[in-house]
Coordinates of N, CA and C in Angstrom, one line a residue:
X1194 N 36.6 22.5 -20.0 CA 35.5 22.8 -19.0 C 35.2 21.7 -18.3
X1195 N 35.2 21.9 -16.6 CA 34.6 20.8 -16.3 C 33.9 20.8 -15.2
X1196 N 32.9 20.0 -14.9 CA 31.8 20.1 -14.0 C 31.7 19.3 -12.6
X1197 N 31.8 19.8 -11.6 CA 32.1 19.5 -10.2 C 30.7 19.3 -9.5
X1198 N 30.5 18.0 -8.7 CA 29.1 18.3 -7.9 C 29.2 17.8 -6.9
X1199 N 27.9 17.9 -5.9 CA 28.2 17.2 -4.8 C 26.8 17.3 -4.2
X1200 N 26.6 16.4 -3.6 CA 25.1 15.8 -3.1 C 25.0 16.0 -1.9
X1201 N 23.8 15.8 -1.2 CA 23.3 16.2 0.0 C 21.9 15.7 0.2
X1202 N 21.4 15.1 1.3 CA 20.2 14.5 1.5 C 19.7 15.1 2.6
X1203 N 18.5 15.5 2.5 CA 17.6 16.1 4.0 C 16.2 15.1 4.0
X1204 N 15.8 15.3 5.2 CA 14.4 15.2 5.3 C 13.7 16.1 5.9
X1205 N 12.2 16.4 5.2 CA 11.7 17.5 5.6 C 10.2 17.0 5.4
X1206 N 9.3 18.1 6.0 CA 7.7 17.9 6.1 C 7.5 19.2 5.6
X1207 N 6.2 18.9 4.8 CA 5.4 20.4 4.4 C 3.9 19.7 4.3
X1208 N 3.1 20.9 4.0 CA 1.4 20.5 3.2 C 1.9 21.1 1.8
X1209 N 0.8 20.9 1.1 CA 0.6 21.2 -0.2 C -0.7 21.3 -0.8
X1210 N -0.9 22.6 -1.5 CA -2.3 22.9 -1.8 C -2.3 22.4 -3.5
X1211 N -3.2 21.2 -3.6 CA -3.2 20.9 -5.3 C -4.5 20.4 -5.5
X1212 N -4.8 19.9 -6.7 CA -5.8 19.7 -7.0 C -5.8 18.1 -7.1
X1213 N -4.8 17.2 -7.5 CA -4.8 15.8 -7.7 C -4.3 15.1 -6.5
X1214 N -4.9 14.2 -5.8 CA -4.5 13.6 -4.5 C -4.2 15.1 -3.5
X1215 N -5.6 15.7 -3.5 CA -5.6 16.7 -2.7 C -5.4 16.6 -1.1
X1216 N -6.2 15.9 -0.6 CA -6.2 15.8 0.8 C -5.0 14.9 1.3
X1217 N -4.4 14.0 0.9 CA -3.4 13.7 1.6 C -2.1 14.5 1.6
X1218 N -2.3 15.5 0.4 CA -1.2 16.7 0.5 C -1.6 17.6 1.5
X1219 N -2.6 18.0 1.7 CA -3.1 18.6 2.5 C -2.4 18.9 4.1
X1220 N -2.7 17.5 4.5 CA -2.1 16.8 5.6 C -0.4 17.1 5.7
X1221 N 0.2 17.4 6.9 CA 1.4 17.4 6.9 C 2.1 16.0 6.6
X1222 N 2.9 16.0 6.0 CA 3.4 14.6 5.5 C 5.2 15.0 5.1
X1223 N 5.9 13.8 5.1 CA 7.5 14.2 4.9 C 7.8 13.3 3.8
X1224 N 9.0 13.8 3.5 CA 9.9 13.1 2.1 C 11.4 13.1 2.6
X1225 N 11.8 11.9 2.1 CA 13.3 12.1 2.0 C 13.6 12.7 0.7
X1226 N 14.7 13.8 0.8 CA 15.3 14.3 -0.6 C 16.6 14.2 -0.9
X1227 N 17.1 14.2 -1.8 CA 18.6 14.2 -2.1 C 18.7 15.1 -3.2
X1228 N 19.6 16.3 -2.8 CA 20.1 17.2 -4.0 C 21.5 17.4 -4.3
X1229 N 21.3 18.0 -5.4 CA 22.9 17.8 -6.1 C 23.2 19.3 -6.6
X1230 N 24.4 19.7 -6.5 CA 24.7 21.0 -7.0 C 25.9 20.9 -7.7
X1231 N 25.8 21.4 -9.0 CA 26.9 21.5 -10.1 C 27.4 22.6 -10.0
X1232 N 28.7 22.7 -10.5 CA 29.4 23.8 -10.6 C 30.4 23.7 -12.2
X1233 N 30.4 24.6 -13.0 CA 31.3 24.4 -14.2 C 32.1 25.3 -14.2
X1234 N 33.5 25.0 -15.1 CA 34.3 26.1 -15.3 C 35.6 25.6 -15.6
X1235 N 36.5 26.4 -15.8 CA 37.8 25.9 -15.6 C 38.7 26.0 -14.5
X1236 N 39.5 25.1 -14.2 CA 39.9 25.0 -12.8 C 41.2 26.1 -12.8
X1237 N 41.4 26.8 -11.6 CA 42.1 27.6 -11.6 C 43.6 27.3 -11.7
X1238 N 44.4 27.6 -12.3 CA 45.9 27.3 -12.6 C 46.4 27.0 -11.6
X1239 N 46.7 27.6 -10.4 CA 47.5 27.6 -9.5 C 47.2 26.3 -8.4
X1240 N 45.9 26.3 -8.4 CA 45.3 25.3 -7.3 C 44.9 24.1 -8.2
X1241 N 44.5 24.1 -9.3 CA 43.8 23.0 -10.1 C 42.6 22.4 -9.8
X1242 N 41.9 23.5 -9.0 CA 40.5 23.3 -8.6 C 39.2 23.9 -9.0
X1243 N 38.1 24.0 -9.3 CA 37.1 24.8 -9.6 C 36.6 25.8 -8.3
X1244 N 36.5 25.0 -7.1 CA 36.4 25.5 -5.9 C 37.2 24.4 -4.9
X1245 N 37.6 25.2 -3.5 CA 38.2 24.3 -2.7 C 37.1 23.3 -2.0
X1246 N 37.2 22.2 -2.2 CA 36.2 21.3 -1.6 C 35.6 21.6 -0.2
X1247 N 36.4 21.9 0.5 CA 36.1 22.5 1.9 C 35.4 23.6 2.1
X1248 N 35.5 24.5 1.4 CA 34.4 25.7 1.0 C 33.2 25.4 0.6
X1249 N 33.3 24.3 -0.7 CA 31.7 23.7 -1.1 C 31.3 22.9 -0.1
X1250 N 31.9 22.1 0.6 CA 31.3 21.4 1.4 C 30.5 22.2 3.0
X1251 N 31.5 23.2 3.2 CA 30.9 23.9 4.4 C 29.5 24.9 4.0
X1252 N 29.6 25.3 2.7 CA 28.1 26.0 2.0 C 27.1 24.9 2.0
X1253 N 27.7 23.8 1.2 CA 26.5 22.7 1.3 C 25.8 22.3 2.6
X1254 N 26.5 22.6 3.6 CA 26.1 22.0 5.2 C 25.2 22.8 5.6
X1255 N 25.6 24.3 5.6 CA 24.6 25.5 5.9 C 23.1 25.1 5.2
X1256 N 23.3 25.0 3.8 CA 21.9 25.0 3.2 C 21.1 23.6 3.7
X1257 N 22.0 22.6 3.7 CA 21.4 21.4 4.3 C 20.5 21.5 5.9
X1258 N 21.4 22.2 6.7 CA 21.1 22.5 7.9 C 19.9 23.2 7.9
X1259 N 19.6 24.1 7.1 CA 18.3 25.4 6.7 C 17.0 24.5 6.4
X1260 N 17.4 23.2 6.0 CA 16.1 22.4 5.1 C 16.1 21.2 6.0
X1261 N 17.0 20.4 6.6 CA 16.9 19.2 7.6 C 16.3 19.1 8.6
X1262 N 14.9 18.1 8.5 CA 14.2 17.9 9.6 C 13.3 19.3 10.2
X1263 N 13.1 19.8 9.0 CA 12.4 21.2 8.9 C 10.8 20.9 8.4
X1264 N 10.3 21.8 9.2 CA 8.9 22.3 8.4 C 8.9 23.4 7.3
X1265 N 8.8 22.5 6.3 CA 9.2 23.6 4.9 C 8.2 24.8 4.8
X1266 N 7.0 24.6 5.2 CA 6.1 25.6 5.1 C 6.5 26.8 6.0
X1267 N 7.2 26.6 6.8 CA 7.6 27.9 7.9 C 8.9 28.6 7.3
X1268 N 9.6 28.1 6.1 CA 10.4 28.9 5.6 C 10.3 29.9 4.7
X1269 N 10.2 31.2 5.3 CA 9.3 32.2 4.8 C 9.8 32.8 3.1
X1270 N 10.9 32.5 2.6 CA 11.4 32.7 1.5 C 11.1 31.6 0.2
X1271 N 10.5 30.4 0.8 CA 10.5 29.1 -0.1 C 9.3 29.2 -1.1
X1272 N 8.3 29.7 -0.3 CA 6.9 29.3 -0.8 C 6.1 28.1 -1.0
X1273 N 5.6 27.7 -1.7 CA 5.1 26.3 -1.6 C 6.1 25.1 -1.8
X1274 N 6.3 24.1 -0.9 CA 7.5 23.5 -0.9 C 7.3 22.2 -2.0
X1275 N 7.4 22.9 -3.2 CA 7.4 21.9 -4.5 C 9.2 21.6 -4.7
X1276 N 9.4 20.8 -5.8 CA 10.8 20.3 -6.0 C 11.1 21.6 -6.8
X1277 N 10.5 22.4 -7.6 CA 11.2 23.5 -8.3 C 11.4 24.6 -7.5
X1278 N 10.7 25.2 -6.4 CA 11.0 25.6 -5.5 C 12.2 25.6 -4.5
X1279 N 12.3 24.5 -4.2 CA 13.3 23.7 -3.4 C 14.4 24.0 -4.3
X1280 N 14.7 23.5 -5.6 CA 15.8 23.7 -6.5 C 16.2 25.4 -6.7
X1281 N 15.0 25.8 -6.8 CA 15.6 27.4 -7.0 C 15.9 28.0 -5.5
X1282 N 15.8 27.6 -4.2 CA 16.1 28.2 -3.4 C 17.1 27.9 -2.9
X1283 N 17.7 26.6 -3.2 CA 19.1 26.1 -2.8 C 19.9 27.2 -3.5
X1284 N 19.6 27.0 -4.9 CA 20.4 27.9 -6.1 C 20.5 29.3 -5.4
X1285 N 19.7 30.0 -4.8 CA 19.8 31.3 -4.5 C 20.5 31.5 -3.1
X1286 N 20.8 30.4 -2.2 CA 21.7 30.3 -1.3 C 22.8 30.2 -1.4
X1287 N 23.3 29.4 -2.6 CA 24.6 29.4 -3.0 C 25.2 30.4 -3.7
X1288 N 24.3 31.2 -4.7 CA 24.9 31.7 -5.9 C 26.2 32.8 -5.7
X1289 N 26.1 33.5 -4.6 CA 27.0 34.4 -4.4 C 28.3 33.9 -3.6
X1290 N 28.5 32.7 -3.4 CA 29.2 32.3 -3.0 C 30.1 30.8 -3.5
X1291 N 29.6 30.5 -4.8 CA 30.0 29.4 -5.2 C 30.3 29.9 -6.9
X1292 N 30.9 30.1 -7.3 CA 31.3 30.6 -8.7 C 31.2 29.3 -9.6
X1293 N 30.6 29.7 -10.7 CA 30.2 28.6 -11.9 C 29.0 27.8 -11.3
X1294 N 28.3 28.0 -10.3 CA 27.1 27.5 -10.0 C 26.3 27.5 -11.4
X1295 N 26.0 25.9 -12.0 CA 25.2 25.5 -13.3 C 24.2 25.0 -13.1
X1296 N 23.8 24.4 -12.1 CA 22.8 23.5 -11.6 C 22.5 23.0 -10.4
X1297 N 21.1 23.0 -10.0 CA 20.7 22.4 -8.8 C 19.4 21.3 -9.0
X1298 N 19.7 20.1 -8.6 CA 18.7 19.4 -8.8 C 18.2 18.5 -7.6
X1299 N 16.9 18.5 -7.5 CA 16.4 17.8 -6.1 C 15.6 16.8 -6.6
X1300 N 15.9 15.4 -5.8 CA 15.1 14.5 -6.3 C 14.3 14.1 -5.0
X1301 N 13.4 13.2 -5.1 CA 12.8 12.1 -4.5 C 12.7 10.8 -5.1
X1302 N 14.0 10.4 -4.4 CA 13.9 8.8 -5.1 C 13.0 8.3 -4.6
X1303 N 12.2 8.0 -3.6 CA 11.2 6.9 -3.7 C 10.3 7.0 -4.2
X1304 N 10.0 8.3 -4.9 CA 8.8 8.4 -5.8 C 9.3 8.2 -7.2
X1305 N 10.8 8.5 -7.7 CA 11.2 8.9 -9.1 C 11.0 10.1 -9.5
X1306 N 11.0 11.1 -8.4 CA 10.9 12.6 -8.9 C 11.9 13.2 -8.9
X1307 N 12.1 14.2 -10.0 CA 13.2 15.1 -9.8 C 13.4 16.8 -10.7
X1308 N 13.9 17.6 -9.9 CA 13.3 18.8 -11.0 C 15.1 19.4 -10.7
X1309 N 15.3 20.0 -12.0 CA 16.7 20.8 -11.9 C 16.4 22.4 -12.3
X1310 N 17.3 23.2 -11.6 CA 17.3 24.4 -11.9 C 18.6 25.3 -12.7
X1311 N 18.5 25.8 -13.5 CA 19.7 26.1 -14.3 C 20.1 27.4 -14.0
X1312 N 19.5 28.4 -13.0 CA 19.6 29.9 -12.7 C 18.8 30.7 -13.7
X1313 N 18.7 31.9 -13.3 CA 17.9 32.9 -13.9 C 18.2 33.0 -15.1
X1314 N 17.2 33.2 -16.2 CA 17.5 33.3 -17.7 C 17.9 34.5 -17.8
X1315 N 19.4 34.4 -19.0 CA 20.1 35.3 -19.2 C 19.3 35.9 -20.3
X1316 N 19.4 37.5 -20.5 CA 18.7 38.0 -21.3 C 20.1 38.6 -22.2
X1317 N 19.9 38.7 -23.3 CA 20.9 38.9 -24.4 C 20.1 40.4 -24.7
X1318 N 21.6 41.6 -24.7 CA 21.1 43.0 -25.2 C 21.8 43.2 -26.7

């Protein structure tokens, strides 16, 4: 079993309704984010790769483009721009094209905050 990951950074603005630090959060403000996408699996016997890094980089670039220098409140299917929602949103953009998707983590390094999403819960039958 191998884990392969790729990171990207993006800058974005948003507002947020919350109870603590409510007033500053309601005003438009921005953050520098770092995201990491991890794939797990067994490399293909022929290529020796989990995924072609060129394909992985293109998919990551598409996701980054959708987030970078954007007003996150305007992304219709994101919901409130929390770390949790960002991690889930990135996952859902990649899950069909990146086999072995195992984890998406979103960081706000300046604050020491991070959130990881491991995909929808699997139900055993």
